[in-house]
Coordinates of C-alpha atoms in Angstrom, one line a residue:
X1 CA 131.8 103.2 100.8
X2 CA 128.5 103.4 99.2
X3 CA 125.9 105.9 100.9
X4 CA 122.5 104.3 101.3
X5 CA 119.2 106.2 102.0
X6 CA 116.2 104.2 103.4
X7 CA 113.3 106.1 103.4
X8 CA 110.5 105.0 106.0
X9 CA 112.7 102.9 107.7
X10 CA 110.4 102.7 111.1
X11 CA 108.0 100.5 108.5
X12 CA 107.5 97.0 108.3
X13 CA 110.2 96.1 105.5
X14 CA 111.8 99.7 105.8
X15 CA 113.6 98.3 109.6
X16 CA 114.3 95.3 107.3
X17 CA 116.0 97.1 105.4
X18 CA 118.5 99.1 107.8
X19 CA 119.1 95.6 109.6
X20 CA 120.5 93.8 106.4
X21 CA 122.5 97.2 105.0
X22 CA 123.8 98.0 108.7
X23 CA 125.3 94.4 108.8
X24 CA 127.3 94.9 106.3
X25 CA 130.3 97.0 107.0
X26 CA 130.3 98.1 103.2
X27 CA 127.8 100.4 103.8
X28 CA 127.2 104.1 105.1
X29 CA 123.3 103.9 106.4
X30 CA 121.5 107.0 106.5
X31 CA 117.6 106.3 108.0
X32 CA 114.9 108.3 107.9
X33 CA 111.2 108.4 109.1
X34 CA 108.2 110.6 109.1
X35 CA 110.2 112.7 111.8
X36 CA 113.3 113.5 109.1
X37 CA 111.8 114.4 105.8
X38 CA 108.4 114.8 104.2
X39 CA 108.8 113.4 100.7
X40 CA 105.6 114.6 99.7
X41 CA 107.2 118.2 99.7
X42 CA 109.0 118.5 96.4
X43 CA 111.2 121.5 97.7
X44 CA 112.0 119.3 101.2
X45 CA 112.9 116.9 98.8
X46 CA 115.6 118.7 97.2
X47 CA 116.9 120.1 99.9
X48 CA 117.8 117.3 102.3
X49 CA 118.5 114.5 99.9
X50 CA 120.8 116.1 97.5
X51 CA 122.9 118.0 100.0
X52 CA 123.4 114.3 101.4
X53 CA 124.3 112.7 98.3
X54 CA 123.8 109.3 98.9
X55 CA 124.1 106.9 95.9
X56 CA 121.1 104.7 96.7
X57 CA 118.0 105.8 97.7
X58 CA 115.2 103.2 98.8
X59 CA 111.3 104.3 99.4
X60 CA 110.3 102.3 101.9
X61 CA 107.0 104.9 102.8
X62 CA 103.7 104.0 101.6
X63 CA 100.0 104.8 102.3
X64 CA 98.6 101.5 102.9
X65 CA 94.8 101.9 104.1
X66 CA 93.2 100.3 101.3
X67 CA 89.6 100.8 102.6
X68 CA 90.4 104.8 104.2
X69 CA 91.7 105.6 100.5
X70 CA 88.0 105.4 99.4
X71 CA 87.4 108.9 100.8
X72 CA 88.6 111.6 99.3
X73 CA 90.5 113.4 101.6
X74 CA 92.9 110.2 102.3
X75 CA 92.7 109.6 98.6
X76 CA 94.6 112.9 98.0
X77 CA 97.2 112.0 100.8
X78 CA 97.9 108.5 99.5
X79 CA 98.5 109.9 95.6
X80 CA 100.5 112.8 97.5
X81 CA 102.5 109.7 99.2
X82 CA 102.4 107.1 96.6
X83 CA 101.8 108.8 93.5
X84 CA 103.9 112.6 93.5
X85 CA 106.4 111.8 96.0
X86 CA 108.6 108.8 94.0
X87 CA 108.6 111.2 91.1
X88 CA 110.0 113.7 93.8
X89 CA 112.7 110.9 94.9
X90 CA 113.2 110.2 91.0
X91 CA 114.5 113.3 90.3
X92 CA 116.8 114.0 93.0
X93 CA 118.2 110.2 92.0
X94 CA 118.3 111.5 88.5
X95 CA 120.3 114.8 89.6
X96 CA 122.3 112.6 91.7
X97 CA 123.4 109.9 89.4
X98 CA 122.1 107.5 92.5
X99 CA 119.7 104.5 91.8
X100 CA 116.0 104.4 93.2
X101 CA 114.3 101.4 94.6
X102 CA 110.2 102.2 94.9
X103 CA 107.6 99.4 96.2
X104 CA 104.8 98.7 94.4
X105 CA 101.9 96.3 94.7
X106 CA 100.0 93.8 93.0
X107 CA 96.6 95.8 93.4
X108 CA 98.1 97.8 90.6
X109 CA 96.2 94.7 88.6
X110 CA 92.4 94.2 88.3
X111 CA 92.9 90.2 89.3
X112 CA 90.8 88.9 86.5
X113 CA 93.7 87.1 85.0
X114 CA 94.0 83.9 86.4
X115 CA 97.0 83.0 85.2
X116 CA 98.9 85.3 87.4
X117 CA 101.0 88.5 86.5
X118 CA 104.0 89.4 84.7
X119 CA 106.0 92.5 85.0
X120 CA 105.1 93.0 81.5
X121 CA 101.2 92.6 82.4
X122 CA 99.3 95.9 81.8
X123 CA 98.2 97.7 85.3
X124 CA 94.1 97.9 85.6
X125 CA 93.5 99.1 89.6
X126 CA 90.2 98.6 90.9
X127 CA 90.5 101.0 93.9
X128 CA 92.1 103.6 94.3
X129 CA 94.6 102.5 96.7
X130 CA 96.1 100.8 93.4
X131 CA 95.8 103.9 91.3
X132 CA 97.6 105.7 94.1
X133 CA 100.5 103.2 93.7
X134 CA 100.1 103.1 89.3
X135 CA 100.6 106.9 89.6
X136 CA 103.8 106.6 92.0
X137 CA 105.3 103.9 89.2
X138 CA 103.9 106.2 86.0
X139 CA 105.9 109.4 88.1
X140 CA 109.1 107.2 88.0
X141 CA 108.6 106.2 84.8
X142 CA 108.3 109.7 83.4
X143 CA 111.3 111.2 84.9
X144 CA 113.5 108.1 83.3
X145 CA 112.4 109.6 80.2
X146 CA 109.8 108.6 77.4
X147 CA 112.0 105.7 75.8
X148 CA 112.7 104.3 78.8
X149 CA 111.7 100.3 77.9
X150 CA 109.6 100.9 80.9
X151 CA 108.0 96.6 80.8
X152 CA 111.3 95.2 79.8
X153 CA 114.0 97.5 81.5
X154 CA 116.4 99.7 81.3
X155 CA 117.0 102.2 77.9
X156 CA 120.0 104.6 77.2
X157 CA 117.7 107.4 78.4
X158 CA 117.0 106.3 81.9
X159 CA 119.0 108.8 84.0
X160 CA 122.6 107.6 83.0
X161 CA 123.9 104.7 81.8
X162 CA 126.4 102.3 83.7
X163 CA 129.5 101.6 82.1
X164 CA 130.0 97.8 81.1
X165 CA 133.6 97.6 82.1
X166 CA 134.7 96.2 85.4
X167 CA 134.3 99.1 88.0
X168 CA 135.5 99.1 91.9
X169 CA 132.7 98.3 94.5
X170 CA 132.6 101.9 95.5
X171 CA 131.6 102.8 92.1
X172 CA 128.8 100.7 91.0
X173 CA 125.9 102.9 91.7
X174 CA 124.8 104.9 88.8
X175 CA 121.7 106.3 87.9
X176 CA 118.6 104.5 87.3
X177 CA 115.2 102.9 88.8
X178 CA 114.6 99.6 90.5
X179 CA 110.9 99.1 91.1
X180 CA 109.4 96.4 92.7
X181 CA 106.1 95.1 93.1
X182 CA 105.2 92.8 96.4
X183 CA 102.1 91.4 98.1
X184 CA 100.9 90.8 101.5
X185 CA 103.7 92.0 103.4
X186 CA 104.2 90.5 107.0
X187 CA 107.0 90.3 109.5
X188 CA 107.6 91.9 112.6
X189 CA 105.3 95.2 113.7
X190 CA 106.6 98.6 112.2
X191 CA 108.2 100.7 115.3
X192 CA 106.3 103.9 113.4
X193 CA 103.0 104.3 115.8
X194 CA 99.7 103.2 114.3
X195 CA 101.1 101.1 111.4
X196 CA 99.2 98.7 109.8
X197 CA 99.9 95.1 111.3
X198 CA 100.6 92.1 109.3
X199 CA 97.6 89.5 108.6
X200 CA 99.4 87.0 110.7
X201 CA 100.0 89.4 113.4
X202 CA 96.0 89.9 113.7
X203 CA 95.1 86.7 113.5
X204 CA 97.2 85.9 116.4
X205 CA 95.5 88.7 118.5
X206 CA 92.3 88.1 117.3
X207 CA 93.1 83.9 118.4
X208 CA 93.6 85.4 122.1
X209 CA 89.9 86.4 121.9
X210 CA 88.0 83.9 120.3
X211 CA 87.9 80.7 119.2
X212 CA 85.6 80.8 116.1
X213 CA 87.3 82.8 113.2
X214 CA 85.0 83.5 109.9
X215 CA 87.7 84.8 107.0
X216 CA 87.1 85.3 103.8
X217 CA 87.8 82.7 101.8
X218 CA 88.6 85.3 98.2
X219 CA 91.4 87.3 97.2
X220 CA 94.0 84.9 96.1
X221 CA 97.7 85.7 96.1
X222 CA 101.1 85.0 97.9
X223 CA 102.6 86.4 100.9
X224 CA 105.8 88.4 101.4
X225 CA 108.2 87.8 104.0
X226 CA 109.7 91.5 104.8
X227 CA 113.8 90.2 105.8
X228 CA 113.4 88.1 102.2
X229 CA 112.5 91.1 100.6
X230 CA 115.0 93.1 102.4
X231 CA 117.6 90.8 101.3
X232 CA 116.5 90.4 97.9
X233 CA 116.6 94.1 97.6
X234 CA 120.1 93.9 98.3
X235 CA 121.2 91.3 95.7
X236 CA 119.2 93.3 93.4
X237 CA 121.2 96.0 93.9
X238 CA 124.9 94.5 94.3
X239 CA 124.7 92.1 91.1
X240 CA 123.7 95.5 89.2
X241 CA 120.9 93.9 87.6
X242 CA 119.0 95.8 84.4
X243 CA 116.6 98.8 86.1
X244 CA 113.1 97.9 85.5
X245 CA 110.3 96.5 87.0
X246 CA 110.9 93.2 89.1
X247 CA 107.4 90.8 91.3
X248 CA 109.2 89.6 94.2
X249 CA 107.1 87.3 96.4
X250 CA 107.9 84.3 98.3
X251 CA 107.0 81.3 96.4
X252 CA 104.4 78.9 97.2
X253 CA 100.7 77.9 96.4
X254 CA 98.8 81.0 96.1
X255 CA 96.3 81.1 99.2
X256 CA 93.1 83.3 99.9
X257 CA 93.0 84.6 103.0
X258 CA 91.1 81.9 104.9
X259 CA 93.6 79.5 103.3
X260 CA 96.8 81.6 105.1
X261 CA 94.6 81.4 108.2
X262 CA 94.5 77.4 108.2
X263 CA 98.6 77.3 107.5
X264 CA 99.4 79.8 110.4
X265 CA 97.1 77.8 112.8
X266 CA 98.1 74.8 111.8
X267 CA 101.8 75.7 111.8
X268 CA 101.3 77.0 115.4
X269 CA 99.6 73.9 116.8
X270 CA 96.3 75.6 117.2
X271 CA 93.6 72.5 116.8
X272 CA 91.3 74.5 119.4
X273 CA 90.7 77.5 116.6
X274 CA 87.6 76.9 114.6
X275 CA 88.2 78.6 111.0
X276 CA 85.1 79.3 109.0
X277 CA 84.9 80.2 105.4
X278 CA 83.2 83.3 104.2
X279 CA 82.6 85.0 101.3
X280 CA 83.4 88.9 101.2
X281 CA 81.0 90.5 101.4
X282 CA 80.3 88.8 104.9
X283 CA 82.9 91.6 106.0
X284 CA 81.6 95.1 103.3
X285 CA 84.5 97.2 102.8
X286 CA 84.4 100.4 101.0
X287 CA 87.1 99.3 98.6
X288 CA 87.2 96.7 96.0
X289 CA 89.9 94.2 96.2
X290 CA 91.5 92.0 93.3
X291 CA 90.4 88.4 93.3
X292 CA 93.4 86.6 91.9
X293 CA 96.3 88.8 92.4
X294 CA 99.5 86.8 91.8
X295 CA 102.7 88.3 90.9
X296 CA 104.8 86.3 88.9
X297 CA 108.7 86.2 88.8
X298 CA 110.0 86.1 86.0
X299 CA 113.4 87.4 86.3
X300 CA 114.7 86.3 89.3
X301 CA 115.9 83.3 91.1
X302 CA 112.4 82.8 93.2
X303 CA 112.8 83.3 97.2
X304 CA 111.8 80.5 99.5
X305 CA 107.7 79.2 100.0
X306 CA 105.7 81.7 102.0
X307 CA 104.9 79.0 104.6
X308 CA 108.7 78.0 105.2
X309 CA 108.8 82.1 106.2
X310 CA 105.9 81.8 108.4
X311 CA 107.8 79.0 110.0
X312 CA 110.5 81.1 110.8
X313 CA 108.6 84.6 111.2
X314 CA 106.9 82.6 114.1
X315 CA 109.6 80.8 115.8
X316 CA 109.3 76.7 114.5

């Protein structure tokens, strides 16, 4: 029976995570929050996670204040978090023979290119929230080893290879990196105290307030469903897929913000909201945010439209 580790699994998509690998009986679950490990202590690190052994290891745990991230004392705790700590996680995979899946994001990208981006797409960040992240996925990327095909996949150098012969179900976890880059995450609140709430989730509470809603009406890009990406993760995993980068994403019509507000109002019934249009910098914020972020799938089957999700995430 296959040990799994889920690393900040009081998040968002990190409870997501223990719900879909607890329900299946195949599984030994091992969660962990803020309260069981700090990963941004390489010697903490070492010493919980390879005594454990487990042959999966998902990073759930992120800094995600975009706009605190500006100053530099959280700057150094979110490249502590997202940048040192998967090479940390890396290497006690890469001891372990166990396979890493790391998060990501799409403000990795500048969002200049308005075709969308590929997993092949060279990473520009704009703020250092996305640098943060680029040094988390460059810290992976190193311990795999510098011929690691790094765009493209896996390479005979990443950690160890797995064998291409039939193997039993308890014994198809080998070594090696599964990183995967999502946007605008939303789904139920994080149990963790303080966590950031989905967009959704804050319209809603803002709705209970007011009537007249300005949102900006910029920053292009799909929304993620967190119990699709859970699940995803897991087929990702079981069908022993080549290590690499993957963009998972629900589908759909890439929306700016203002455009997600109209669906979820509309979807709820809500004619007596007023939704305005605004541009930005209506709202300054101390970081800079990608205009057309879109992450395009281009090895996977593609999950279901964003607003089929929102259905469901809201009960319709």
């Amino acid at each position: 029976m296959p040990k799994i580790l889920i690393i900040g699994s009081k998040g968002m998509l990190g409870q997501e995570l223990v719900k879909v690998f607890s329900a299946d009986e195949n599984y030994e679950v091992v969660s962990w929050d803020t309260e069981d490990i700090d990963i941004t202590k390489e010697a903490q690190v070492k010493s919980k996670i390879l005594p454990l052994a487990p042959q999966i290891i998902i990073n759930a745990a992120a800094y995600n204040n975009v706009d605190k991230c500006e100053e530099p004392a959280e700057f150094a705790k979110a490249k502590e978090l997202n940048g040192l700590a998967p090479g940390y996680l890396a290497q006690a995979a890469k001891e372990l023979g166990a396979v890493l899946v790391h998060y990501s994001t799409d403000y990795v990208f500048d969002g200049l290119k308005k075709e969308g981006y590929k997993e092949t797409d060279e990473p520009s960040p704009v703020d250092n929230y996305g640098w943060s992240k680029l040094l988390g996925e460059q810290q992976i990327q190193r311990v795999g080893g510098k011929d690691y095909n790094w765009q493209g996949g896996r390479s005979k150098n990443l950690f160890l290879l797995r064998p291409s012969e039939p193997i039993s179900s308890d014994a198809i976890f080998y070594g090696g990196a599964y990183l995967i880059r999502l946007q605008k995450l939303f789904g139920w609140p994080a149990q963790s105290p303080g966590a950031k709430k989905s967009f959704f989730y804050n319209m809603m509470t803002l709705a209970k307030e007011k009537k007249k809603l300005e949102v900006v009406d910029e920053e292009s890009a799909n929304f993620t469903y967190a119990p699709d990406m859970a699940k995803q993760t897991k087929y990702l995993i079981e069908q022993k897929l080549p290590y690499g980068i993957y963009h998972i994403t629900n589908e759909g019509l890439p929306v700016t913000w203002y455009g997600a507000a109209r669906a979820l109002f509309m979807i709820l019934g809500r004619n007596d909201i007023k939704l305005t249009p605004v541009a930005a910098d209506k709202f300054p914020r101390p970081a800079k945010r990608p205009k057309y972020s879109v992450l395009l799938n281009t090895k996977l089957l593609p999950l279901r439209p964003w607003p089929k999700a929102l259905k469901e995430f809201l009960g319709r």
